[in-house]
mmCIF file of C-alpha atoms in Angstrom:
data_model
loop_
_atom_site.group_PDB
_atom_site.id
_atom_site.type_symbol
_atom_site.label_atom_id
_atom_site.label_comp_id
_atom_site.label_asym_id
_atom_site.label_seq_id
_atom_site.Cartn_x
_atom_site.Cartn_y
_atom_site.Cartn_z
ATOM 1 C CA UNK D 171 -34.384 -22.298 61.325
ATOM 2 C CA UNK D 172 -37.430 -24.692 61.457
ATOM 3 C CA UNK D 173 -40.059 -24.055 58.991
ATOM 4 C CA UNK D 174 -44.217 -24.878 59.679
ATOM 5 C CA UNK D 175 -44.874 -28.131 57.630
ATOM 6 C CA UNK D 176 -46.797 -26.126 55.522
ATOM 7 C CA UNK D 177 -44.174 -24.268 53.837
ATOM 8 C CA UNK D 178 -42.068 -27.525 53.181
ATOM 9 C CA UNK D 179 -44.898 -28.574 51.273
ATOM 10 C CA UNK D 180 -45.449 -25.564 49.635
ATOM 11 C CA UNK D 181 -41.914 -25.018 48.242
ATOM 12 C CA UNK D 182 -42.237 -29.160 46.981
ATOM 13 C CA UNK D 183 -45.159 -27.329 45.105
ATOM 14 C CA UNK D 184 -43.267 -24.720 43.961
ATOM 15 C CA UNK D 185 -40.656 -26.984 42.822
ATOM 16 C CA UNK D 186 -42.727 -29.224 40.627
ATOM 17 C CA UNK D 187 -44.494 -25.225 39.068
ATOM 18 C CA UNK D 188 -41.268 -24.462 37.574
ATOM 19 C CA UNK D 189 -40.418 -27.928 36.267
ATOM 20 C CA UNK D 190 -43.802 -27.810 34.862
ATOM 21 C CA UNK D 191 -43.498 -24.556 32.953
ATOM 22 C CA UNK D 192 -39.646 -25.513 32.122
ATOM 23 C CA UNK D 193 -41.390 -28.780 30.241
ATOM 24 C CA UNK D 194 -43.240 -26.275 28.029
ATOM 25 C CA UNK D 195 -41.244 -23.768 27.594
ATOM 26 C CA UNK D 196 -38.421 -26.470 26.412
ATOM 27 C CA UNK D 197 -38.437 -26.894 22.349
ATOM 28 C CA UNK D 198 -37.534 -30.755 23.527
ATOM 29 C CA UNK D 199 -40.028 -30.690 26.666
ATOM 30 C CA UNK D 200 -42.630 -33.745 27.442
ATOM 31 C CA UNK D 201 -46.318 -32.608 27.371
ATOM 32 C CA UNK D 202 -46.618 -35.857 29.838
ATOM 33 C CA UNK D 203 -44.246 -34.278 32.590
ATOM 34 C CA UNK D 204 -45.586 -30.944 32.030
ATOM 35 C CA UNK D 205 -49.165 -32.412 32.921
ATOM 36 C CA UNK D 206 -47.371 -34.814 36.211
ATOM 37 C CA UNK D 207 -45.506 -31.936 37.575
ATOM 38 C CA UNK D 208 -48.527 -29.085 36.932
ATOM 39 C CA UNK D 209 -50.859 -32.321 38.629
ATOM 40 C CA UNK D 210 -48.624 -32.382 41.729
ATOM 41 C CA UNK D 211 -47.955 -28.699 41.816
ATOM 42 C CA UNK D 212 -51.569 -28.141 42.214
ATOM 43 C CA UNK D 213 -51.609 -31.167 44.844
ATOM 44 C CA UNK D 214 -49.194 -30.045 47.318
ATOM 45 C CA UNK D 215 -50.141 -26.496 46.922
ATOM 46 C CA UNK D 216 -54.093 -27.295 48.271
ATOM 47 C CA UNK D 217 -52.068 -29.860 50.675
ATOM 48 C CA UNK D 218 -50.227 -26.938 52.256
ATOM 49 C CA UNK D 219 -53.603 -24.643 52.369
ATOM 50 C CA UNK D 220 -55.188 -27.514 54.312
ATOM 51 C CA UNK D 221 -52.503 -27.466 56.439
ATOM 52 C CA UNK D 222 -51.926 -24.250 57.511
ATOM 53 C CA UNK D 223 -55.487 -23.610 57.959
ATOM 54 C CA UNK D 224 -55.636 -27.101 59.876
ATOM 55 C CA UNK D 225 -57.933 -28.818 57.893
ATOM 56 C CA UNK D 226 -58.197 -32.606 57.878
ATOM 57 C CA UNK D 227 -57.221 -33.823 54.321
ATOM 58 C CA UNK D 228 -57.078 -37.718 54.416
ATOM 59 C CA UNK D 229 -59.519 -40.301 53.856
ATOM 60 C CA UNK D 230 -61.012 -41.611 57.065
ATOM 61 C CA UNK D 231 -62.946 -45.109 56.680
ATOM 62 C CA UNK D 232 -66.669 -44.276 56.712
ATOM 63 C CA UNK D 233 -67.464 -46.719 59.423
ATOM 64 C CA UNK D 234 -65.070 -46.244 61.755
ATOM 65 C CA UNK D 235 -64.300 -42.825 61.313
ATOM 66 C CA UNK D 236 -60.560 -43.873 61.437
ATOM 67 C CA UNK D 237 -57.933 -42.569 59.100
ATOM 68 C CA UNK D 238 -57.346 -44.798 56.071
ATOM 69 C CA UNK D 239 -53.885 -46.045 55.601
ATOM 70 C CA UNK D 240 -50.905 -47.108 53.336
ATOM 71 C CA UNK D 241 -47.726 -48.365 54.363
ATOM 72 C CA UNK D 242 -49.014 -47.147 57.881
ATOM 73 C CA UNK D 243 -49.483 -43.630 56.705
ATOM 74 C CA UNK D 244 -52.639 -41.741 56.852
ATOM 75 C CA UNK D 245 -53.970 -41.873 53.143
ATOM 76 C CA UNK D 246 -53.879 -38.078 51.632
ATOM 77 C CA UNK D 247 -56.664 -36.853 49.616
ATOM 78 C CA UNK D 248 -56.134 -37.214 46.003
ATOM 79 C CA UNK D 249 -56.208 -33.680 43.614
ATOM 80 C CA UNK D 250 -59.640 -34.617 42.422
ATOM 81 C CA UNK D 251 -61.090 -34.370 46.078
ATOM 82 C CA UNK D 252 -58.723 -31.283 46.980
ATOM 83 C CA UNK D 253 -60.282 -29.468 44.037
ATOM 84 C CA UNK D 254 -63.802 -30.203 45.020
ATOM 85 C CA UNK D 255 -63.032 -29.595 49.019
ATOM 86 C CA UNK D 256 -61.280 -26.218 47.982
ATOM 87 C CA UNK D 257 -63.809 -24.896 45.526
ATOM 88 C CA UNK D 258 -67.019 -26.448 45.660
ATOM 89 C CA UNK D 259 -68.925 -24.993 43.345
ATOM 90 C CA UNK D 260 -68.886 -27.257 40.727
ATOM 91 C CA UNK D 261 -69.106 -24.404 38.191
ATOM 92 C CA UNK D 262 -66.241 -22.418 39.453
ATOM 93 C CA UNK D 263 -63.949 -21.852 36.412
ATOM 94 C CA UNK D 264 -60.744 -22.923 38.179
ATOM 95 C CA UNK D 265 -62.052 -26.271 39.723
ATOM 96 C CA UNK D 266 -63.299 -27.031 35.968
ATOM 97 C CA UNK D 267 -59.682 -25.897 34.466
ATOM 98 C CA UNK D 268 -58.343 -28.194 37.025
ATOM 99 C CA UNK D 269 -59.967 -30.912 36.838
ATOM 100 C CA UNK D 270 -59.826 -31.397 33.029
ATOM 101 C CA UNK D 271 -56.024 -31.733 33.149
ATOM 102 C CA UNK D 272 -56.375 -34.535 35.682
ATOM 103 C CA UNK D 273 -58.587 -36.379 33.109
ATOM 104 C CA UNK D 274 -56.352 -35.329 30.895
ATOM 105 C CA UNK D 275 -53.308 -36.554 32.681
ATOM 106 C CA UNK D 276 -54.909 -39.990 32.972
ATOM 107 C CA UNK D 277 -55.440 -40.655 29.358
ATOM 108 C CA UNK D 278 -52.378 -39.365 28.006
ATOM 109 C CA UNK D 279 -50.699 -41.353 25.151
ATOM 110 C CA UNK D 280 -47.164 -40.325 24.241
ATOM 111 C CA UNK D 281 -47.055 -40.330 20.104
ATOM 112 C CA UNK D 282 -50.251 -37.514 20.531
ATOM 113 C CA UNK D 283 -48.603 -35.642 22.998
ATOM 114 C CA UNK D 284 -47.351 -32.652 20.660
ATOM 115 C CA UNK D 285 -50.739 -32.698 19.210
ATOM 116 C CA UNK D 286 -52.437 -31.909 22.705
ATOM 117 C CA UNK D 287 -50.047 -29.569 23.765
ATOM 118 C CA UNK D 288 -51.510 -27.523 21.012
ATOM 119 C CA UNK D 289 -54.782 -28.442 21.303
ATOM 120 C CA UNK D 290 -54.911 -27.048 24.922
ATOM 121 C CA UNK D 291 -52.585 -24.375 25.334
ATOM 122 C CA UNK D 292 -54.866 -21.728 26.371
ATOM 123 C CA UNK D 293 -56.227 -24.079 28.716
ATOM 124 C CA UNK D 294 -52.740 -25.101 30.077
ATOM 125 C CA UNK D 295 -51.988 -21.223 30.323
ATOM 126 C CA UNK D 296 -55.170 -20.779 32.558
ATOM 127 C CA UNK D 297 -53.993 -23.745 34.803
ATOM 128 C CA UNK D 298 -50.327 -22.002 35.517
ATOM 129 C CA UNK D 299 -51.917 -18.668 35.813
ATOM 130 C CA UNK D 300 -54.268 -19.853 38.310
ATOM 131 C CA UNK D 301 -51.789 -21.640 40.265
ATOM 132 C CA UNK D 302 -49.842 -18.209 40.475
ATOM 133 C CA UNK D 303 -52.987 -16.408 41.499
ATOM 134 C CA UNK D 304 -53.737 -19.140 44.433
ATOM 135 C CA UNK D 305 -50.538 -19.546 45.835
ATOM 136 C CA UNK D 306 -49.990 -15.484 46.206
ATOM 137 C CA UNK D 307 -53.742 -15.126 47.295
ATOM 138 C CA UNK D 308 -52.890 -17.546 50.332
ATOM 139 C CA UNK D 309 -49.836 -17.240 51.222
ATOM 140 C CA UNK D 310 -48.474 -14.049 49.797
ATOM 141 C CA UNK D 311 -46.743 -12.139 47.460
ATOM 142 C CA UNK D 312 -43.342 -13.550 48.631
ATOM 143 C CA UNK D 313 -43.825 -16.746 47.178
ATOM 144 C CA UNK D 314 -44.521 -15.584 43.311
ATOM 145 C CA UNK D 315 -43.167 -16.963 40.603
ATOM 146 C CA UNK D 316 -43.225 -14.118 38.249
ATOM 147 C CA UNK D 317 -39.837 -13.193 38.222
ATOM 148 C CA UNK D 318 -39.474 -16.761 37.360
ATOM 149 C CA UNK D 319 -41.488 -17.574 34.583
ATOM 150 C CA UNK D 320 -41.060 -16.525 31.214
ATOM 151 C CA UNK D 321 -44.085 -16.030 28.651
ATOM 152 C CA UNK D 322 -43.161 -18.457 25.818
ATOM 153 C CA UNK D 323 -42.431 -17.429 22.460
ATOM 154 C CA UNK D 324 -43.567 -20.009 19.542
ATOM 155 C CA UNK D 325 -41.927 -19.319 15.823
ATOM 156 C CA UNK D 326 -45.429 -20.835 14.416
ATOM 157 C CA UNK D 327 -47.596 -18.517 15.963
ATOM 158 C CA UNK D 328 -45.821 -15.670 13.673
ATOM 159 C CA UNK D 329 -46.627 -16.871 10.181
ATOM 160 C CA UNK D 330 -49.664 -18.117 8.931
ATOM 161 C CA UNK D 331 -48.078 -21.135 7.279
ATOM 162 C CA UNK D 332 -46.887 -22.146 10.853
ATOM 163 C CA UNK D 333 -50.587 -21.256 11.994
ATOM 164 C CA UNK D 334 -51.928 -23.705 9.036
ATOM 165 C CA UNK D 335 -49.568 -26.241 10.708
ATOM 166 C CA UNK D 336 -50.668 -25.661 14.108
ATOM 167 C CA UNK D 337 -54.544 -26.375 13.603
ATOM 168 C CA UNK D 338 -53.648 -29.103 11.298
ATOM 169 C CA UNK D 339 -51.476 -31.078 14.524
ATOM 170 C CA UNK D 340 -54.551 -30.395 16.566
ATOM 171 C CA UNK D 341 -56.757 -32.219 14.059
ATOM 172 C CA UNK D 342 -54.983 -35.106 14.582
ATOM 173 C CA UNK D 343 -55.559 -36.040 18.028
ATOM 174 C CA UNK D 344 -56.884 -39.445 18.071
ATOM 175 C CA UNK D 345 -60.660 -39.563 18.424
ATOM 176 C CA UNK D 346 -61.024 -40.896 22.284
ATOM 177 C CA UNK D 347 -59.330 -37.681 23.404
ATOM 178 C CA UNK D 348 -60.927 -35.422 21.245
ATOM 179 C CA UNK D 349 -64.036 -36.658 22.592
ATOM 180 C CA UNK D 350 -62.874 -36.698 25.842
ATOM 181 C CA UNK D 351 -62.422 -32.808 26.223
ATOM 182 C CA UNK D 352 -65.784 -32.519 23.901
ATOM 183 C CA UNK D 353 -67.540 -34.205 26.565
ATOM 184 C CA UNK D 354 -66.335 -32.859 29.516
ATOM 185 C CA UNK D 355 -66.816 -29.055 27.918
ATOM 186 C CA UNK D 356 -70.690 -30.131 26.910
ATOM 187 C CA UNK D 357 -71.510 -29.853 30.649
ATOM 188 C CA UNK D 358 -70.156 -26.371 31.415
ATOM 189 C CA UNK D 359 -71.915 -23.352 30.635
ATOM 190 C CA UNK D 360 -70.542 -21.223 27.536
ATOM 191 C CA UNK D 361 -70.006 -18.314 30.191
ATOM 192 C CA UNK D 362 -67.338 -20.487 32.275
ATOM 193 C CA UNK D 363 -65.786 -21.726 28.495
ATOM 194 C CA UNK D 364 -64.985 -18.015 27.654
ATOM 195 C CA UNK D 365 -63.844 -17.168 31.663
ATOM 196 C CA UNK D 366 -60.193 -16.535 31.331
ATOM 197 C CA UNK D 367 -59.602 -18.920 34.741
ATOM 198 C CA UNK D 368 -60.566 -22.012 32.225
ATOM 199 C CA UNK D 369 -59.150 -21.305 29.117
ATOM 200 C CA UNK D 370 -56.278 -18.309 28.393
ATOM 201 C CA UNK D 371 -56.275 -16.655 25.286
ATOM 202 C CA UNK D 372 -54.255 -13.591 24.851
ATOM 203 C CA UNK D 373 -53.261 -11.499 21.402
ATOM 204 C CA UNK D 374 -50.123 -10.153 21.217
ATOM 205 C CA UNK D 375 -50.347 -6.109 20.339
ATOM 206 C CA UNK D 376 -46.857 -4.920 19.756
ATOM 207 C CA UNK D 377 -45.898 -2.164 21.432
ATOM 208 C CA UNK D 378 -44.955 1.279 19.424
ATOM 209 C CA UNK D 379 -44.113 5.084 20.236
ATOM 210 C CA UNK D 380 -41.305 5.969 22.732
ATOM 211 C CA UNK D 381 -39.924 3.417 25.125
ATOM 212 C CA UNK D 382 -39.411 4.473 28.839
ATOM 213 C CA UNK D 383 -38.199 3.134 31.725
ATOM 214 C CA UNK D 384 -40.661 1.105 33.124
ATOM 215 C CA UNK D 385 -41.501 -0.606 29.796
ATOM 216 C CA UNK D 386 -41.341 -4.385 30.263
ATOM 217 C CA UNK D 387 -41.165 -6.185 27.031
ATOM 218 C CA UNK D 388 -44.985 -7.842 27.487
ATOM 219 C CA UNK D 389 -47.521 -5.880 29.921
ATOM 220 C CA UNK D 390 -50.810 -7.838 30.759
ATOM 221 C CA UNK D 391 -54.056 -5.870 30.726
ATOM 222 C CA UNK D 392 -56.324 -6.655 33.227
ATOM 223 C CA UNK D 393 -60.157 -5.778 31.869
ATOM 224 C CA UNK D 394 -61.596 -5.428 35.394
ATOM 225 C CA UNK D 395 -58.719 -2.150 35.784
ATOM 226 C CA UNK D 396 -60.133 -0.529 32.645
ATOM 227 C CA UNK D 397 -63.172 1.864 32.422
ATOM 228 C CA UNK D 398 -66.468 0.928 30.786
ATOM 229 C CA UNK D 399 -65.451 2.384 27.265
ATOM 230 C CA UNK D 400 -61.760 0.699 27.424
ATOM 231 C CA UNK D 401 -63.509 -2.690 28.479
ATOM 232 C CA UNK D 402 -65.795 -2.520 25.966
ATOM 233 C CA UNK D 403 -62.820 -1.310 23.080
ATOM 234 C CA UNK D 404 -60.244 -4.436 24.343
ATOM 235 C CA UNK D 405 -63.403 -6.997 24.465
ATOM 236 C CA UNK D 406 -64.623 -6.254 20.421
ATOM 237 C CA UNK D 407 -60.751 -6.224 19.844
ATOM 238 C CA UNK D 408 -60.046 -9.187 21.114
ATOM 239 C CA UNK D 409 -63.093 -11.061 19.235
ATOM 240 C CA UNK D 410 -62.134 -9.033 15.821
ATOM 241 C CA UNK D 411 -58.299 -8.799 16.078
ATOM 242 C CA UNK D 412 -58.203 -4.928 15.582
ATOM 243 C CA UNK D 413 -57.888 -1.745 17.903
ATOM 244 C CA UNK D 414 -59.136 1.444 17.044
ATOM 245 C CA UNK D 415 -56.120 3.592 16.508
ATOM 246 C CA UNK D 416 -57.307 7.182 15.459
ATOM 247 C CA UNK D 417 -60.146 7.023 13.245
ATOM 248 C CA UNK D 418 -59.336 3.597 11.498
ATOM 249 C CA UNK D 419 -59.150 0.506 12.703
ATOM 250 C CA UNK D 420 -55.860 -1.932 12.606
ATOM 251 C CA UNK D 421 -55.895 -5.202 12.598
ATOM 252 C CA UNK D 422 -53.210 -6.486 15.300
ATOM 253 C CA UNK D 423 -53.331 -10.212 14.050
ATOM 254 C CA UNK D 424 -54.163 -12.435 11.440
ATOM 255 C CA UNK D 425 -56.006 -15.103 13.276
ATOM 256 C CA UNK D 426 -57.973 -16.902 10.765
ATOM 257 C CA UNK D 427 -56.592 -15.088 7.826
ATOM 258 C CA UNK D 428 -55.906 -16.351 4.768
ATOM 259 C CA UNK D 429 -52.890 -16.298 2.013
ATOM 260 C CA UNK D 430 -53.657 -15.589 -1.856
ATOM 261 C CA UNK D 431 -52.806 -19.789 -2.490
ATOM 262 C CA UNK D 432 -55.028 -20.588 0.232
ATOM 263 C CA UNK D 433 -58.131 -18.107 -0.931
ATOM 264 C CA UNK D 434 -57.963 -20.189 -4.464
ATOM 265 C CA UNK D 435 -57.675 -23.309 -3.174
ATOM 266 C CA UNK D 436 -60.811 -22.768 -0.606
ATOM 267 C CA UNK D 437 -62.766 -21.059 -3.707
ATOM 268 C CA UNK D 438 -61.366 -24.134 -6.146
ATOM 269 C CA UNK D 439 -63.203 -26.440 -3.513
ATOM 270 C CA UNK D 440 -66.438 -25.020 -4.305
ATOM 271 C CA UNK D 441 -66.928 -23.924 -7.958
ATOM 272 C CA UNK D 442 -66.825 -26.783 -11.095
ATOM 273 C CA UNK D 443 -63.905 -24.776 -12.325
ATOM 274 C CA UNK D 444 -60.325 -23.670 -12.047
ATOM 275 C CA UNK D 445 -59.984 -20.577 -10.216
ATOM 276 C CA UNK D 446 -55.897 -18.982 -9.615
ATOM 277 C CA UNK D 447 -54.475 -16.751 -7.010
ATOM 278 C CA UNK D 448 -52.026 -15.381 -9.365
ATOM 279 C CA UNK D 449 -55.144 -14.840 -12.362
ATOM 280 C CA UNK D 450 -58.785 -14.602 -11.287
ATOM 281 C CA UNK D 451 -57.577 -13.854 -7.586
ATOM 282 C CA UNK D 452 -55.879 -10.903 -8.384
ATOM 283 C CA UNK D 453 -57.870 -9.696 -11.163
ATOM 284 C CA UNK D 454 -60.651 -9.681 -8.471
ATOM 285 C CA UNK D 455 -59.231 -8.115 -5.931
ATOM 286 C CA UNK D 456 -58.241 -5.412 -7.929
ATOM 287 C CA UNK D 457 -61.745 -4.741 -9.490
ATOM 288 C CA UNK D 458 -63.876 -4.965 -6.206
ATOM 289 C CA UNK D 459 -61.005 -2.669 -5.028
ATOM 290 C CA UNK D 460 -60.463 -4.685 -1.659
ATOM 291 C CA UNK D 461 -57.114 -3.594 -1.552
ATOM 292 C CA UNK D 462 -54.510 -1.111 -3.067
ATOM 293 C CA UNK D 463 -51.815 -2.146 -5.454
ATOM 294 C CA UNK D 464 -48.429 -3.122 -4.113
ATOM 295 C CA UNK D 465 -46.457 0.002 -4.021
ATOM 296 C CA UNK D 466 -49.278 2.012 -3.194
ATOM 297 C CA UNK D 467 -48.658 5.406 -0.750
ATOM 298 C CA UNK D 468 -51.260 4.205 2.111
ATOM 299 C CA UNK D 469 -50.789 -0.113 2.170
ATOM 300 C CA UNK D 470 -53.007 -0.222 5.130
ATOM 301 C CA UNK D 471 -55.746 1.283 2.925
ATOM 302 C CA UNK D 472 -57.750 -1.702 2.253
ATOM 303 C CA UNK D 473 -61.332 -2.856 3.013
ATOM 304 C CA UNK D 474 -60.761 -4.638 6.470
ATOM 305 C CA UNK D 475 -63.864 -6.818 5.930
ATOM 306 C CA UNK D 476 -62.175 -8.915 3.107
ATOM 307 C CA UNK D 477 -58.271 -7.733 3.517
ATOM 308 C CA UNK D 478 -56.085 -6.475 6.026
ATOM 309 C CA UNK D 479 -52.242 -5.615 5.761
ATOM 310 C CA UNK D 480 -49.610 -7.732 7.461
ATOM 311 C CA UNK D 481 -47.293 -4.875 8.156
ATOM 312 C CA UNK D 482 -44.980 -7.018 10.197
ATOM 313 C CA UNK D 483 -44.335 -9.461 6.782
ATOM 314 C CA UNK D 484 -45.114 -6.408 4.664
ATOM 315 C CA UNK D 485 -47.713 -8.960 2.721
ATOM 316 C CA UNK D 486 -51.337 -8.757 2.486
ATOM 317 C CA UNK D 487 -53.833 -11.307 4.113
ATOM 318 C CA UNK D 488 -57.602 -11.743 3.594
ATOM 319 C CA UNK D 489 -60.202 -13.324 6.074
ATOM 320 C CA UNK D 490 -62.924 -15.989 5.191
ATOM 321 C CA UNK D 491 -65.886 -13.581 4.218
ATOM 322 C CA UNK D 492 -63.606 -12.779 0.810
ATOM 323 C CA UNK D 493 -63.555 -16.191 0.076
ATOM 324 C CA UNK D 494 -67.659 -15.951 0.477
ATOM 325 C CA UNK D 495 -67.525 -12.669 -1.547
ATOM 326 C CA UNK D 496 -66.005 -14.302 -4.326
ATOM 327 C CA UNK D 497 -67.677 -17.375 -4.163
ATOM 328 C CA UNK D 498 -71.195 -14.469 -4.685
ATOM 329 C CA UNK D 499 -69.778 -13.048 -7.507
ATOM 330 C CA UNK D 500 -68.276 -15.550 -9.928
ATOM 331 C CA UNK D 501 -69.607 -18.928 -8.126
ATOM 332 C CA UNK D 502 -71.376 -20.132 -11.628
ATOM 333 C CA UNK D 503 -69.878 -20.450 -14.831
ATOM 334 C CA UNK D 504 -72.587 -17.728 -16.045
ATOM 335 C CA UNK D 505 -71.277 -15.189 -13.703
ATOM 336 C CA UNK D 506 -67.885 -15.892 -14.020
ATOM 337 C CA UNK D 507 -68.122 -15.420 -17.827
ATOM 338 C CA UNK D 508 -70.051 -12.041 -16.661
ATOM 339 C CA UNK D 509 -66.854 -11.146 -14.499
ATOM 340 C CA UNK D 510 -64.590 -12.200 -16.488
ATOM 341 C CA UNK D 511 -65.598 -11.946 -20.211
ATOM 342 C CA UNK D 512 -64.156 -15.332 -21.131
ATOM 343 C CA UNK D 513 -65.012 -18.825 -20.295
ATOM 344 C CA UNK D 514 -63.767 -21.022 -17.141
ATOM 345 C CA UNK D 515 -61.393 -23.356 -17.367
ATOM 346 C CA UNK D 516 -63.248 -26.535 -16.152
ATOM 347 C CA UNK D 517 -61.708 -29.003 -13.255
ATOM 348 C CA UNK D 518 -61.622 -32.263 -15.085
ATOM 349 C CA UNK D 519 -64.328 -34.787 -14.469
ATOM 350 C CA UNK D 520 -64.440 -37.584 -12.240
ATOM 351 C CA UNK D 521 -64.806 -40.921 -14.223
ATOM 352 C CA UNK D 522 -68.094 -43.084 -12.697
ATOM 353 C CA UNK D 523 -69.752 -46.182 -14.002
ATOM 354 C CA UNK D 524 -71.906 -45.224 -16.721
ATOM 355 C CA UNK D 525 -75.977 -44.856 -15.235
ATOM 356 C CA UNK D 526 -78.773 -45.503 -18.418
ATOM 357 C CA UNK D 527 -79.022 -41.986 -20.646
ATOM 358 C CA UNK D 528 -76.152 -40.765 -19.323
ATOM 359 C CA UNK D 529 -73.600 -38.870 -21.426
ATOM 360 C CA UNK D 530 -70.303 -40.996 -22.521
ATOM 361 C CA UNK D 531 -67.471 -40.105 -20.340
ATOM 362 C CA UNK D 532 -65.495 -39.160 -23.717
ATOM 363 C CA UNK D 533 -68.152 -36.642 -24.322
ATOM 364 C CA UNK D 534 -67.598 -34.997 -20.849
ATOM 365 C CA UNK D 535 -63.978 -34.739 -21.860
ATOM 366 C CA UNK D 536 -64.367 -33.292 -25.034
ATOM 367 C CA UNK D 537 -66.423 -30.797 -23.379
ATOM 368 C CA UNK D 538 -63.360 -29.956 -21.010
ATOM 369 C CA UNK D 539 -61.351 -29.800 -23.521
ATOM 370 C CA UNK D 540 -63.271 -27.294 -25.982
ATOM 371 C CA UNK D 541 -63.436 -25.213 -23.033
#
């Protein structure tokens, strides 16, 4: 059977999808391919739109009105122009998603490319999931690829140690490409920034009660399906990282939480003095009652502003306004001796050149030391 043009270039589209995702998904994948096969994906896909809806999509030469050619071949619009032809409103989320990968696919460099990948995975997400949204909305449901992709799972995203790791790798990208997606994202409004079609987020909820059936192992919530009061419950619990389960509310991930070790080490940073998660932390925590004690009847039972229980590591986990909390009550060697009834230990001083009527160094020592 002959096929339309079209849908040869549509299944070459197809193709270069799944190698795409494949790339990502692969613990030994190349960000670089994932970025030249979701590039050409995207290319052919518009290619094949034009196409069937017999649109003109090569350069012609502006004074002659001719087609422009190479090797004798009319010369095909490149993704840049396809995007702006296809949705030309140069605010349109999708358009924007688009073409900051094809910046991004330009000014690639290979050592960084783990570091990206992390940087931009919510963005990369949005890219895939609008390429699955476009090809169905023109050409039909038969040519998903849902029961071909596979949500990735990532070991990191389940600890907060591998979390720590995560934001530190994205910290690292080299400066030009940092500013490269700083100054592309200065230009769009904070409205398009937050539109799901430009940058995917999701939180994983896991799923309790009894199974059935029809259960897949992850369901996607579309807000636009949900009533007013639903929207508005998802929306706060996606910004906060709870639902409201009964009367209480449960946090569902630990997104910007924080270990005991890391707590002291963020309060250390601030204070002139020593300050221990196994010591002042937990003396603290105990007093301002932010949490029960291990063993307790009810773990969840804490105050969800400062703590909130991991019950997947059975561990507890506190969130940045603690570390401001404590930082209030014991950020001055006067209130910590009011807290604590005992003197600080002091962090040891700096050694500097000596200005004119300033203390010896050896006094500032001594001093540490008596204390």
């Amino acid at each position: 059977m002959a096929y339309a043009r079209w849908r040869h270039i549509l299944m070459e589209s197809q193709r270069h999808a799944l190698k795409a995702v494949d790339e990502w998904n692969c613990s030994t994948g190349n960000y670089s391919d994932f970025l030249t096969h979701m590039h050409r994906a995207w290319h052919y896909l518009l290619h094949a739109e034009f196409h069937k809806a017999k649109i003109d999509y090569h350069y012609r030469d502006p004074k002659t009105g001719q087609h422009q050619l190479i090797d004798g071949e009319p010369k095909a619009w490149d993704l840049d122009r396809c995007l702006r032809e296809r949705f030309p409103d140069n605010q349109d989320p999708v358009r924007l998603n688009g073409e900051l990968f094809v910046a991004l696919r330009n000014k690639v460099e290979h050592r960084y490319e783990h570091n990206l990948k992390i940087a931009t995975g919510g963005r990369a997400q949005a890219l895939v999931m609008n390429y699955e949204q476009e090809i169905v909305a023109h050409f039909g449901s038969e040519y998903s690829l849902a029961d071909r992709l596979r949500f990735p799972m990532s070991l990191q995203a389940l600890t907060a140690a591998g979390r720590e790791q995560l934001q530190e790798a994205a910290k690292k990208l080299p400066k030009h490409t940092r500013d490269l997606v700083a100054r592309f994202e200065a230009a769009i409004d904070p409205a398009v920034l937050d539109d799901l079609r430009y940058d995917y987020r999701v939180r994983l909820v896991p799923i309790t009660g009894s199974k059935t059936e029809a259960d897949l192992a992850i369901n996607f919530v579309k807000l636009d399906e949900l009533s007013e009061d639903e929207r508005r419950t998802m929306v706060q619990a996606g910004r906060l990282g709870t639902v409201i389960e009964k009367v209480k509310h449960v946090e569902v991930a630990d997104k910007d939480k924080l270990l005991p070790g890391r707590v002291a080490r963020l309060v250390e940073d601030q204070v002139p003095f020593e300050f221990s998660a196994s010591h002042e932390h937990a003396m603290m925590w105990r007093r301002i009652g932010v949490r029960p004690a291990t063993g307790a009847p009810d773990p969840c039972a804490t105050d969800a502003k400062y703590c909130i229980y991991s019950e997947a590591f059975g561990t507890y986990v506190y969130t940045p306004a603690w570390v401001k909390k404590i930082i209030r009550e014991i950020g001055t060697v006067e209130k910590y001796k009011a807290f604590f009834g005992r003197e600080p230990r002091l962090k040891k001083v700096t050694q500097f050149p000596k200005r004119p009527g300033a203390p010896e160094a050896n006094d500032a020592r001594q001093h540490n030391k008596s204390a």
